[in-house]
CSV table of C-alpha atoms in Angstrom, one decimal:
chain,number,residue,atom,x,y,z
A,1,MET,CA,-55.5,-95.6,22.3
A,2,GLU,CA,-52.8,-93.7,20.1
A,3,THR,CA,-52.3,-90.3,20.7
A,4,GLN,CA,-50.0,-87.7,19.4
A,5,VAL,CA,-48.7,-84.4,21.4
A,6,ALA,CA,-46.8,-81.5,20.4
A,7,THR,CA,-49.0,-81.2,17.2
A,8,PHE,CA,-49.6,-77.5,15.6
A,9,GLU,CA,-53.4,-78.3,16.8
A,10,VAL,CA,-52.2,-78.6,20.1
A,11,LYS,CA,-50.2,-76.0,20.4
A,12,ALA,CA,-52.7,-73.6,18.4
A,13,GLY,CA,-55.2,-74.8,20.5
A,14,LEU,CA,-54.1,-73.8,24.1
A,15,ALA,CA,-54.1,-70.5,22.4
A,16,GLN,CA,-57.8,-70.5,21.5
A,17,MET,CA,-58.3,-71.6,25.4
A,18,LEU,CA,-57.0,-67.9,26.1
A,19,LYS,CA,-59.4,-66.1,23.8
A,20,GLY,CA,-61.3,-63.3,25.2
A,21,GLY,CA,-59.3,-63.4,28.6
A,22,VAL,CA,-56.3,-61.1,29.7
A,23,ILE,CA,-52.6,-62.3,30.1
A,24,MET,CA,-51.0,-60.2,32.7
A,25,ASP,CA,-47.3,-59.9,33.4
A,26,VAL,CA,-46.4,-60.7,36.7
A,27,VAL,CA,-42.6,-61.0,38.9
A,28,THR,CA,-43.5,-62.6,41.8
A,29,ALA,CA,-45.7,-65.6,42.8
A,30,GLU,CA,-47.6,-63.2,45.3
A,31,GLN,CA,-48.5,-61.4,42.2
A,32,ALA,CA,-49.7,-64.2,40.3
A,33,LYS,CA,-52.0,-65.1,42.5
A,34,ILE,CA,-53.2,-61.6,42.7
A,35,ALA,CA,-53.8,-62.2,38.7
A,36,GLU,CA,-55.3,-65.3,39.2
A,37,ASN,CA,-57.7,-64.2,41.8
A,38,ALA,CA,-58.9,-61.3,39.7
A,39,GLY,CA,-59.6,-63.8,37.2
A,40,ALA,CA,-56.3,-63.7,34.3
A,41,CYS,CA,-56.3,-66.7,32.0
A,42,ALA,CA,-52.9,-66.7,32.2
A,43,VAL,CA,-49.6,-65.4,33.6
A,44,MET,CA,-46.5,-63.6,32.0
A,45,ALA,CA,-43.7,-65.1,34.5
A,46,LEU,CA,-40.8,-62.7,34.2
A,47,GLU,CA,-38.2,-60.8,36.5
A,48,ARG,CA,-39.2,-57.1,35.5
A,49,VAL,CA,-42.4,-55.6,33.9
A,50,PRO,CA,-41.6,-53.9,30.8
A,51,ALA,CA,-41.8,-50.5,32.5
A,52,ASP,CA,-38.5,-51.3,34.9
A,53,ILE,CA,-36.6,-53.0,32.0
A,54,ARG,CA,-36.9,-49.6,30.1
A,55,ALA,CA,-36.2,-47.9,33.3
A,56,HIS,CA,-32.9,-50.2,34.1
A,57,GLY,CA,-31.7,-50.2,31.1
A,58,GLY,CA,-29.0,-52.7,30.1
A,59,VAL,CA,-29.1,-56.1,28.6
A,60,ALA,CA,-32.8,-57.9,29.7
A,61,ARG,CA,-32.7,-61.6,29.6
A,62,MET,CA,-34.6,-64.8,30.0
A,63,SER,CA,-35.7,-64.4,34.0
A,64,ASP,CA,-34.4,-66.8,36.8
A,65,PRO,CA,-35.9,-70.4,36.5
A,66,GLY,CA,-36.3,-70.2,40.0
A,67,LEU,CA,-38.5,-67.7,39.9
A,68,ILE,CA,-40.5,-68.9,37.0
A,69,GLU,CA,-40.9,-71.8,38.6
A,70,ASP,CA,-42.1,-70.5,41.7
A,71,ILE,CA,-45.1,-68.6,39.8
A,72,MET,CA,-45.6,-71.8,37.9
A,73,ALA,CA,-46.4,-73.6,41.4
A,74,ALA,CA,-48.5,-70.9,42.7
A,75,VAL,CA,-51.1,-70.5,40.2
A,76,SER,CA,-53.1,-73.5,38.3
A,77,ILE,CA,-53.6,-71.1,35.2
A,78,PRO,CA,-51.2,-71.2,32.1
A,79,VAL,CA,-47.9,-69.6,32.7
A,80,MET,CA,-46.0,-68.0,30.1
A,81,ALA,CA,-42.3,-67.0,30.1
A,82,LYS,CA,-40.4,-64.6,27.9
A,83,VAL,CA,-36.9,-65.6,25.8
A,84,ARG,CA,-35.0,-63.1,23.5
A,85,ILE,CA,-35.3,-63.0,20.1
A,86,GLY,CA,-33.3,-66.1,18.5
A,87,HIS,CA,-32.4,-67.2,21.7
A,88,PHE,CA,-33.0,-70.9,21.3
A,89,VAL,CA,-31.2,-72.4,24.2
A,90,GLU,CA,-33.0,-70.2,26.6
A,91,ALA,CA,-36.4,-71.7,24.9
A,92,GLN,CA,-34.8,-75.1,25.5
A,93,ILE,CA,-34.3,-74.3,29.0
A,94,LEU,CA,-38.0,-72.8,29.3
A,95,GLU,CA,-39.0,-76.0,27.3
A,96,TYR,CA,-37.4,-78.4,30.3
A,97,LEU,CA,-39.1,-76.1,32.7
A,98,GLY,CA,-42.4,-76.9,31.4
A,99,VAL,CA,-43.7,-73.5,30.5
A,100,ASP,CA,-47.3,-73.5,28.9
A,101,TYR,CA,-46.1,-71.1,26.3
A,102,VAL,CA,-42.9,-69.3,25.4
A,103,ASP,CA,-42.9,-65.5,24.4
A,104,GLU,CA,-40.0,-64.9,21.8
A,105,SER,CA,-40.1,-61.1,22.8
A,106,GLU,CA,-38.8,-57.9,22.1
A,107,VAL,CA,-39.6,-56.6,25.2
A,108,LEU,CA,-36.1,-58.7,26.1
A,109,THR,CA,-32.7,-57.7,24.2
A,110,PRO,CA,-32.4,-59.5,20.7
A,111,ALA,CA,-29.9,-62.7,20.9
A,112,ASP,CA,-30.2,-62.5,17.1
A,113,GLU,CA,-30.1,-59.7,14.6
A,114,ALA,CA,-31.1,-62.0,11.6
A,115,HIS,CA,-33.1,-65.2,12.7
A,116,HIS,CA,-35.6,-66.2,15.2
A,117,ILE,CA,-36.2,-68.9,16.8
A,118,ASN,CA,-37.4,-71.9,14.3
A,119,LYS,CA,-40.3,-72.7,16.6
A,120,HIS,CA,-41.3,-75.8,15.0
A,121,ASP,CA,-38.0,-77.7,16.8
A,122,PHE,CA,-39.8,-77.5,20.0
A,123,LYS,CA,-42.8,-79.2,21.8
A,124,ILE,CA,-44.1,-75.9,23.8
A,125,PRO,CA,-45.8,-73.5,21.6
A,126,PHE,CA,-44.5,-69.7,21.2
A,127,VAL,CA,-46.3,-66.3,20.8
A,128,CYS,CA,-44.4,-63.7,18.7
A,129,GLY,CA,-45.2,-60.1,18.6
A,130,CYS,CA,-45.6,-58.1,15.3
A,131,ARG,CA,-46.5,-55.1,13.7
A,132,ASN,CA,-47.8,-55.9,10.4
A,133,LEU,CA,-49.5,-58.6,8.9
A,134,GLY,CA,-45.9,-60.0,6.9
A,135,GLU,CA,-44.5,-60.0,10.3
A,136,ALA,CA,-47.0,-62.3,11.9
A,137,LEU,CA,-47.0,-64.7,8.8
A,138,ARG,CA,-43.3,-64.8,8.8
A,139,ARG,CA,-43.4,-65.9,12.7
A,140,ILE,CA,-46.1,-68.3,12.0
A,141,GLY,CA,-44.1,-69.6,9.0
A,142,GLU,CA,-41.5,-70.6,12.1
A,143,GLY,CA,-43.8,-71.8,13.8
A,144,ALA,CA,-45.5,-69.9,16.2
A,145,ALA,CA,-49.0,-70.8,17.3
A,146,MET,CA,-50.3,-67.4,18.9
A,147,ILE,CA,-49.6,-63.9,17.8
A,148,ARG,CA,-49.8,-60.7,19.6
A,149,THR,CA,-49.2,-57.3,17.8
A,150,LYS,CA,-46.7,-55.6,19.7
A,151,GLY,CA,-47.9,-52.0,20.6
A,152,GLU,CA,-44.8,-50.7,22.8
A,153,ALA,CA,-44.4,-52.1,26.1
A,154,GLY,CA,-44.0,-50.0,29.2
A,155,THR,CA,-45.4,-47.0,28.1
A,156,GLY,CA,-49.1,-47.6,29.0
A,157,ASP,CA,-49.6,-45.7,25.6
A,158,VAL,CA,-52.0,-47.4,23.7
A,159,VAL,CA,-51.4,-45.5,20.4
A,160,GLU,CA,-49.0,-48.3,18.7
A,161,ALA,CA,-51.0,-51.3,20.2
A,162,VAL,CA,-54.0,-49.5,18.2
A,163,ARG,CA,-51.6,-48.5,15.2
A,164,HIS,CA,-50.5,-52.3,15.2
A,165,ALA,CA,-53.7,-54.2,15.5
A,166,ARG,CA,-55.5,-51.8,12.7
A,167,THR,CA,-52.4,-52.0,10.6
A,168,VAL,CA,-52.8,-56.4,11.0
A,169,LEU,CA,-56.5,-56.4,10.5
A,170,GLY,CA,-56.5,-53.8,7.8
A,171,GLU,CA,-54.0,-55.8,5.8
A,172,ILE,CA,-56.3,-58.7,6.4
A,173,ARG,CA,-59.2,-57.1,5.2
A,174,ARG,CA,-57.8,-55.2,1.5
A,175,LEU,CA,-56.2,-59.1,1.2
A,176,GLN,CA,-59.5,-60.7,1.2
A,177,THR,CA,-60.3,-58.1,-1.6
A,178,MET,CA,-57.3,-59.3,-3.7
A,179,ALA,CA,-57.6,-61.8,-6.9
A,180,ASP,CA,-55.9,-65.3,-6.5
A,181,GLU,CA,-53.6,-64.7,-8.9
A,182,GLU,CA,-52.3,-61.3,-7.3
A,183,LEU,CA,-51.8,-63.2,-4.0
A,184,TYR,CA,-48.2,-64.4,-5.1
A,185,THR,CA,-46.7,-60.5,-5.4
A,186,TYR,CA,-48.8,-59.6,-2.3
A,187,ALA,CA,-46.6,-62.7,-0.6
A,188,LYS,CA,-43.5,-61.6,-2.1
A,189,ASP,CA,-44.0,-57.8,-1.4
A,190,ILE,CA,-45.0,-58.6,2.4
A,191,GLN,CA,-42.4,-60.7,2.6
A,192,ALA,CA,-44.6,-63.8,4.2
A,193,PRO,CA,-45.1,-67.4,3.2
A,194,TYR,CA,-47.4,-67.6,0.0
A,195,ALA,CA,-49.2,-70.5,1.5
A,196,LEU,CA,-50.0,-68.8,5.0
A,197,VAL,CA,-50.9,-65.9,2.5
A,198,LYS,CA,-53.6,-67.9,0.9
A,199,GLN,CA,-54.9,-69.3,4.2
A,200,THR,CA,-55.6,-65.9,5.4
A,201,LYS,CA,-57.3,-64.6,2.6
A,202,GLU,CA,-59.5,-67.9,3.0
A,203,LEU,CA,-60.4,-67.6,6.5
A,204,GLY,CA,-60.1,-64.0,6.8
A,205,ARG,CA,-58.1,-63.4,9.9
A,206,LEU,CA,-54.4,-64.8,10.8
A,207,PRO,CA,-54.1,-68.6,11.3
A,208,VAL,CA,-53.8,-68.4,14.6
A,209,VAL,CA,-55.4,-66.6,17.4
A,210,ASN,CA,-54.1,-62.6,17.9
A,211,PHE,CA,-53.8,-60.9,21.0
A,212,ALA,CA,-52.9,-57.4,21.6
A,213,ALA,CA,-50.2,-55.9,23.6
A,214,GLY,CA,-47.9,-53.0,24.6
A,215,GLY,CA,-49.2,-50.0,26.2
A,216,LEU,CA,-52.4,-50.9,27.2
A,217,ALA,CA,-53.8,-49.5,30.8
A,218,THR,CA,-57.2,-49.0,31.4
A,219,PRO,CA,-60.0,-51.4,31.2
A,220,ALA,CA,-61.4,-49.0,28.4
A,221,ASP,CA,-58.1,-49.4,26.4
A,222,ALA,CA,-58.9,-53.7,26.4
A,223,ALA,CA,-62.1,-53.1,25.4
A,224,LEU,CA,-60.9,-50.7,22.5
A,225,MET,CA,-58.7,-53.3,21.5
A,226,MET,CA,-60.9,-55.7,21.4
A,227,GLN,CA,-63.8,-53.7,19.7
A,228,LEU,CA,-61.2,-53.4,16.8
A,229,GLY,CA,-61.1,-57.1,16.8
A,230,VAL,CA,-58.1,-59.1,18.6
A,231,ASP,CA,-59.1,-62.1,20.1
A,232,GLY,CA,-57.4,-61.0,23.9
A,233,VAL,CA,-55.1,-58.8,25.6
A,234,PHE,CA,-52.1,-59.0,27.7
A,235,VAL,CA,-51.7,-56.3,30.0
A,236,GLY,CA,-47.8,-55.8,31.4
A,237,SER,CA,-46.9,-52.8,33.6
A,238,GLY,CA,-50.5,-51.6,33.3
A,239,ILE,CA,-51.7,-53.8,36.3
A,240,PHE,CA,-49.0,-53.7,38.7
A,241,LYS,CA,-47.5,-50.6,38.2
A,242,SER,CA,-50.8,-48.8,39.1
A,243,GLY,CA,-52.0,-47.8,42.6
A,244,ASP,CA,-54.3,-50.6,43.4
A,245,PRO,CA,-53.4,-53.6,40.9
A,246,ALA,CA,-56.0,-56.2,42.1
A,247,ARG,CA,-58.8,-53.9,41.7
A,248,ARG,CA,-57.5,-52.7,38.0
A,249,ALA,CA,-56.8,-56.3,37.2
A,250,GLU,CA,-60.2,-57.2,37.8
A,251,ALA,CA,-61.8,-54.3,36.1
A,252,ILE,CA,-59.6,-55.3,33.1
A,253,VAL,CA,-60.9,-58.6,33.0
A,254,LYS,CA,-64.5,-57.5,33.2
A,255,ALA,CA,-64.0,-55.2,30.3
A,256,THR,CA,-62.4,-57.6,27.9
A,257,THR,CA,-65.5,-59.9,28.3
A,258,HIS,CA,-68.2,-56.7,27.9
A,259,TYR,CA,-66.0,-55.1,25.9
A,260,LYS,CA,-69.1,-53.8,24.0
A,261,ASN,CA,-71.1,-52.6,27.1
A,262,PRO,CA,-70.8,-49.0,27.7
A,263,GLU,CA,-72.6,-49.5,30.8
A,264,ILE,CA,-70.5,-52.2,32.7
A,265,LEU,CA,-67.4,-50.6,31.3
A,266,ALA,CA,-68.0,-47.1,33.0
A,267,GLU,CA,-69.3,-49.1,36.7
A,268,VAL,CA,-65.5,-50.9,36.1
A,269,SER,CA,-63.7,-47.9,35.2
A,270,ARG,CA,-64.6,-45.9,38.1
A,271,ASN,CA,-62.4,-45.3,41.6
A,272,LEU,CA,-60.0,-47.5,39.8
A,273,GLY,CA,-57.2,-45.4,41.7
A,274,GLU,CA,-53.7,-44.3,40.0
A,275,PRO,CA,-52.7,-45.5,36.5
A,276,MET,CA,-49.4,-46.7,35.8
A,277,VAL,CA,-47.5,-43.2,35.1
A,278,GLY,CA,-47.2,-43.4,31.3
A,279,ARG,CA,-44.7,-42.1,28.9
A,280,GLN,CA,-45.9,-41.2,25.3
A,281,VAL,CA,-44.4,-43.2,22.7
A,282,THR,CA,-43.6,-40.0,21.0
A,283,ASP,CA,-41.2,-38.6,23.6
A,284,ILE,CA,-39.1,-42.2,23.2
A,285,PRO,CA,-36.2,-41.7,20.5
A,286,GLN,CA,-36.6,-44.2,17.8
A,287,GLU,CA,-33.4,-46.1,18.8
A,288,GLU,CA,-35.3,-46.6,22.3
A,289,LEU,CA,-38.3,-48.2,20.8
A,290,LEU,CA,-39.0,-52.0,21.3
A,291,ALA,CA,-41.6,-52.8,18.7
A,292,LYS,CA,-38.9,-52.6,16.2
A,293,ARG,CA,-36.7,-55.1,17.5
A,294,GLY,CA,-37.9,-58.5,15.2
A,295,TRP,CA,-37.2,-58.8,11.5
B,1,MET,CA,-84.4,-73.8,17.8
B,2,ARG,CA,-81.8,-71.5,19.8
B,3,ILE,CA,-78.4,-72.5,21.4
B,4,GLY,CA,-76.4,-70.6,23.5
B,5,VAL,CA,-73.1,-70.1,24.2
B,6,LEU,CA,-71.1,-68.8,27.4
B,7,ALA,CA,-69.5,-66.1,26.1
B,8,LEU,CA,-67.5,-65.1,29.3
B,9,GLN,CA,-63.7,-66.4,28.0
B,10,GLY,CA,-62.7,-69.4,26.0
B,11,ASP,CA,-63.1,-70.4,22.6
B,12,PHE,CA,-66.8,-69.7,22.4
B,13,ALA,CA,-66.4,-68.6,18.8
B,14,GLU,CA,-65.2,-71.9,18.0
B,15,HIS,CA,-68.5,-74.0,19.1
B,16,LEU,CA,-70.4,-71.2,17.6
B,17,ALA,CA,-68.6,-71.7,14.4
B,18,ALA,CA,-69.6,-75.4,14.8
B,19,LEU,CA,-73.2,-74.4,15.5
B,20,ALA,CA,-73.5,-72.5,12.3
B,21,ARG,CA,-72.2,-74.9,10.0
B,22,LEU,CA,-74.9,-77.0,11.6
B,23,GLY,CA,-77.8,-74.7,10.8
B,24,VAL,CA,-78.5,-73.8,14.3
B,25,ALA,CA,-79.4,-70.2,15.7
B,26,THR,CA,-77.0,-69.2,18.5
B,27,ARG,CA,-76.6,-66.6,21.2
B,28,GLU,CA,-73.6,-65.2,22.7
B,29,VAL,CA,-74.3,-65.2,26.7
B,30,ARG,CA,-72.7,-62.5,29.0
B,31,LEU,CA,-75.4,-61.6,31.6
B,32,PRO,CA,-78.8,-63.1,32.9
B,33,ALA,CA,-80.9,-61.6,30.3
B,34,ASP,CA,-79.3,-63.8,27.8
B,35,LEU,CA,-80.3,-66.9,28.4
B,36,ASP,CA,-84.2,-65.9,28.1
B,37,GLY,CA,-86.0,-67.9,25.1
B,38,LEU,CA,-82.8,-70.2,24.8
B,39,ASP,CA,-83.0,-74.4,24.3
B,40,GLY,CA,-79.6,-75.1,25.4
B,41,LEU,CA,-76.1,-73.8,26.5
B,42,ILE,CA,-72.6,-74.6,25.7
B,43,ILE,CA,-70.2,-73.6,28.1
B,44,PRO,CA,-66.4,-73.3,26.5
B,45,GLY,CA,-63.4,-74.1,26.9
B,46,GLY,CA,-60.8,-71.7,28.3
B,47,GLU,CA,-59.6,-71.2,32.2
B,48,SER,CA,-62.5,-72.2,34.7
B,49,THR,CA,-61.2,-69.9,37.4
B,50,THR,CA,-61.6,-67.2,34.8
B,51,ILE,CA,-65.0,-68.1,34.0
B,52,GLY,CA,-66.0,-68.9,37.3
B,53,LYS,CA,-65.5,-65.6,38.7
B,54,LEU,CA,-67.0,-63.7,36.1
B,55,ALA,CA,-70.1,-66.2,36.2
B,56,VAL,CA,-70.0,-64.9,40.2
B,57,ASP,CA,-69.4,-61.4,39.8
B,58,PHE,CA,-72.0,-60.8,36.7
B,59,GLY,CA,-74.9,-63.2,39.2
B,60,LEU,CA,-75.2,-65.9,36.6
B,61,ILE,CA,-74.3,-69.0,38.9
B,62,GLU,CA,-78.5,-69.1,40.2
B,63,PRO,CA,-79.5,-68.5,36.4
B,64,LEU,CA,-77.1,-71.1,35.3
B,65,GLN,CA,-78.3,-73.6,37.7
B,66,ALA,CA,-82.1,-73.0,37.1
B,67,PHE,CA,-81.2,-72.9,33.6
B,68,GLY,CA,-79.6,-76.6,33.7
B,69,ARG,CA,-82.2,-78.0,36.0
B,70,GLU,CA,-84.9,-77.6,32.8
B,71,LYS,CA,-82.6,-77.6,29.7
B,72,SER,CA,-79.6,-79.2,28.3
B,73,ILE,CA,-76.3,-77.8,29.3
B,74,TRP,CA,-73.1,-79.1,27.6
B,75,GLY,CA,-69.6,-78.3,29.2
B,76,THR,CA,-66.0,-78.7,27.2
B,77,CYS,CA,-63.1,-78.7,29.4
B,78,ALA,CA,-63.5,-75.8,31.4
B,79,GLY,CA,-67.2,-76.0,31.2
B,80,ALA,CA,-67.0,-79.4,32.2
B,81,ILE,CA,-65.3,-78.3,35.6
B,82,PHE,CA,-67.8,-75.6,36.3
B,83,LEU,CA,-70.7,-78.0,35.6
B,84,SER,CA,-69.1,-80.6,38.3
B,85,LYS,CA,-69.9,-80.7,41.9
B,86,ASP,CA,-66.4,-81.0,43.3
B,87,ALA,CA,-63.2,-79.9,41.3
B,88,ARG,CA,-60.7,-80.6,44.7
B,89,ARG,CA,-60.0,-77.1,45.2
B,90,GLN,CA,-61.9,-74.2,46.2
B,91,GLN,CA,-63.3,-72.3,43.1
B,92,PRO,CA,-67.1,-71.1,41.8
B,93,LEU,CA,-68.8,-74.0,40.4
B,94,LEU,CA,-72.2,-74.8,39.3
B,95,GLY,CA,-73.0,-78.1,40.9
B,96,LEU,CA,-75.3,-79.2,38.3
B,97,MET,CA,-73.5,-82.5,37.6
B,98,ASP,CA,-72.8,-85.6,40.1
B,99,ILE,CA,-69.1,-85.3,38.6
B,100,THR,CA,-66.1,-85.5,40.4
B,101,VAL,CA,-63.1,-83.6,38.3
B,102,GLU,CA,-59.6,-83.1,38.3
B,103,ARG,CA,-58.0,-80.0,36.6
B,104,ASN,CA,-54.9,-80.5,34.5
B,105,ALA,CA,-55.1,-84.1,35.2
B,106,PHE,CA,-52.9,-84.9,32.2
B,107,GLY,CA,-50.1,-82.2,33.3
B,108,ARG,CA,-48.9,-79.3,31.5
B,109,GLN,CA,-49.1,-77.9,28.0
B,110,VAL,CA,-46.1,-80.3,26.9
B,111,GLN,CA,-48.0,-83.2,27.7
B,112,SER,CA,-51.9,-81.5,25.5
B,113,PHE,CA,-52.6,-84.0,23.0
B,114,GLU,CA,-54.9,-85.3,20.4
B,115,ALA,CA,-56.5,-88.8,19.9
B,116,ASP,CA,-59.5,-90.5,18.4
B,117,LEU,CA,-61.9,-91.9,21.0
B,118,HIS,CA,-64.6,-94.4,20.4
B,119,ILE,CA,-67.7,-93.0,21.6
B,120,PRO,CA,-70.3,-95.5,21.2
B,121,ALA,CA,-73.1,-93.0,21.7
B,122,LEU,CA,-72.7,-90.8,18.6
B,123,LYS,CA,-74.1,-93.7,16.8
B,124,GLU,CA,-77.3,-92.0,17.5
B,125,VAL,CA,-76.1,-89.5,14.7
B,126,ASP,CA,-74.1,-91.5,12.9
B,127,PRO,CA,-74.7,-94.9,12.5
B,128,SER,CA,-71.1,-95.5,11.0
B,129,ASP,CA,-69.6,-95.5,14.4
B,130,ALA,CA,-66.6,-94.3,13.4
B,131,PRO,CA,-63.9,-92.7,15.9
B,132,LEU,CA,-63.8,-89.3,16.9
B,133,HIS,CA,-60.7,-87.3,16.9
B,134,VAL,CA,-60.7,-84.8,19.3
B,135,VAL,CA,-58.1,-82.4,21.3
B,136,PHE,CA,-56.8,-82.1,24.7
B,137,ILE,CA,-55.5,-79.1,26.2
B,138,ARG,CA,-54.5,-78.7,30.0
B,139,ALA,CA,-57.5,-81.1,30.4
B,140,PRO,CA,-59.3,-82.2,33.3
B,141,LEU,CA,-60.4,-85.5,34.2
B,142,ILE,CA,-63.8,-86.7,35.4
B,143,GLU,CA,-62.5,-88.5,38.2
B,144,GLN,CA,-65.5,-90.3,39.6
B,145,VAL,CA,-69.3,-90.3,38.3
B,146,SER,CA,-72.0,-91.0,41.0
B,147,GLY,CA,-75.5,-90.3,41.4
B,148,ASP,CA,-77.8,-89.9,38.0
B,149,ALA,CA,-74.6,-89.3,36.1
B,150,GLU,CA,-73.4,-92.4,33.5
B,151,VAL,CA,-69.8,-92.7,31.7
B,152,LEU,CA,-70.2,-91.4,27.8
B,153,CYS,CA,-66.9,-92.3,26.8
B,154,ALA,CA,-63.5,-93.6,29.0
B,155,LEU,CA,-59.7,-94.1,27.7
B,156,ALA,CA,-58.6,-97.5,27.1
B,157,ASP,CA,-57.1,-97.1,30.8
B,158,GLY,CA,-60.4,-96.5,32.5
B,159,ARG,CA,-60.3,-93.2,33.0
B,160,ILE,CA,-63.5,-90.9,32.5
B,161,VAL,CA,-63.7,-88.4,29.6
B,162,ALA,CA,-66.8,-87.7,28.5
B,163,ALA,CA,-69.9,-88.0,31.4
B,164,LYS,CA,-73.9,-87.6,30.7
B,165,GLN,CA,-76.5,-87.1,33.3
B,166,GLY,CA,-80.2,-86.5,31.7
B,167,HIS,CA,-79.7,-83.6,29.5
B,168,LEU,CA,-76.3,-82.6,30.8
B,169,LEU,CA,-72.9,-83.4,29.4
B,170,ALA,CA,-69.6,-83.1,30.1
B,171,THR,CA,-66.3,-83.4,28.2
B,172,SER,CA,-62.7,-83.1,28.9
B,173,PHE,CA,-61.8,-82.7,25.2
B,174,HIS,CA,-62.9,-80.5,22.6
B,175,PRO,CA,-64.6,-81.3,19.6
B,176,GLU,CA,-65.2,-77.8,18.9
B,177,ILE,CA,-61.4,-77.2,17.8
B,178,SER,CA,-61.2,-80.2,15.0
B,179,GLY,CA,-64.0,-79.8,12.9
B,180,ASP,CA,-65.8,-83.0,13.4
B,181,ASP,CA,-69.4,-82.0,14.2
B,182,ARG,CA,-70.8,-85.2,15.3
B,183,PHE,CA,-70.6,-84.4,19.0
B,184,HIS,CA,-72.7,-81.2,18.7
B,185,LYS,CA,-75.3,-82.6,16.4
B,186,TYR,CA,-75.2,-85.3,19.5
B,187,PHE,CA,-75.9,-82.4,21.7
B,188,LEU,CA,-78.7,-80.3,19.8
B,189,ARG,CA,-80.5,-83.8,20.0
B,190,LEU,CA,-80.7,-83.5,23.8
B,191,ALA,CA,-81.5,-79.7,23.9
B,192,GLU,CA,-84.3,-80.5,21.3
B,193,PRO,CA,-87.3,-79.2,22.9
B,194,ALA,CA,-89.7,-82.3,23.6
């Protein structure tokens, strides 16, 4: 039997299997087990959650391979890990480790201020952040097989996640009203490959799966993003920086499935304990905003 | 005829799109009451631990078992695991099919692949007998069929990737993401009310 590995369909296919699910940041194998038992569809293995990266300052890099391997050994669900924007050697290391998805992430300190990784060069799939349609399509052009809107990681403030999801989804809606001859100029204006602009118009959605990320902290936040039209959610600091992580994780999973059912949303939101201590995005100096990283 | 797709987590939208292409009425199933009046059900790909946990939490296990005793269910990948009697680890299962599955049997995502499969049973819906192009994503294998379960498709080396037991179907792979709807047609024939 002839088989083909590492095709774009295979890479994008795993993201399709994650849809309707919650991907949780974890920093230990123990947390990964808690996430899996709570119903996470995948975990993001990292040394520090974004809220701690913010607090810690300094340069944030790929996590220790030993930690990532511990987490891979602890759970049966897919394991993702982050590399710095443009740091293709960190990505080569993660590919060697066999992680299931690489997040080329603005949460880490960028390694290249002009170029993202050429993701077509890799057998493992990549997910990348975006704030608008042009950025999403540039990343897909570079080979990303999954997109997440960036939001503002480590804040517990959902406002940027909403802004970015509304921007991308609103731009797609407007794109569908455009005449075909207008697409050439539009592609130039948003600095995106023409073929992907055309494909997005035809599909009426991004050509790959699109999750929301950055600042989600409650079941209602997850359901809000799902109702806005994303395919699933990432929750970073929001779970393991809260008072009762196992319970909150489970509640966010349930809210992501039953995102249109207020009765269940009310039920799962009850007695959840302390949410993560939030930090309003408008209080953060412009130069400290993570979402601005990436080009 | 109306077919439900279990919409707890996974690629249920892809199955709904395939059914829509075939002109079938559909419904997303998240709670037991959503099963009322359905002629068949598809359990999509996704994470079997997530789907199993949500099925337990929302009281779906027994209603799904009762549904499967009378009506057709087809599980793809995670759905096949969920239908099985034994997944070689502790996780919620429907236990409707006499199959033993091994999760992530081909390895991690780097080992995921596309392939053309010859599935003789598809002759019922397409006399051409052309191979079916499908995608395996962190796929399970059906290690063993027993009882009334039969092999529908095996790889050249004998490893089982599709099984049938009466009106129940399990596939390791995902016909729903490659755009060839013949397997969906085959399922619809099974689901058709007598």
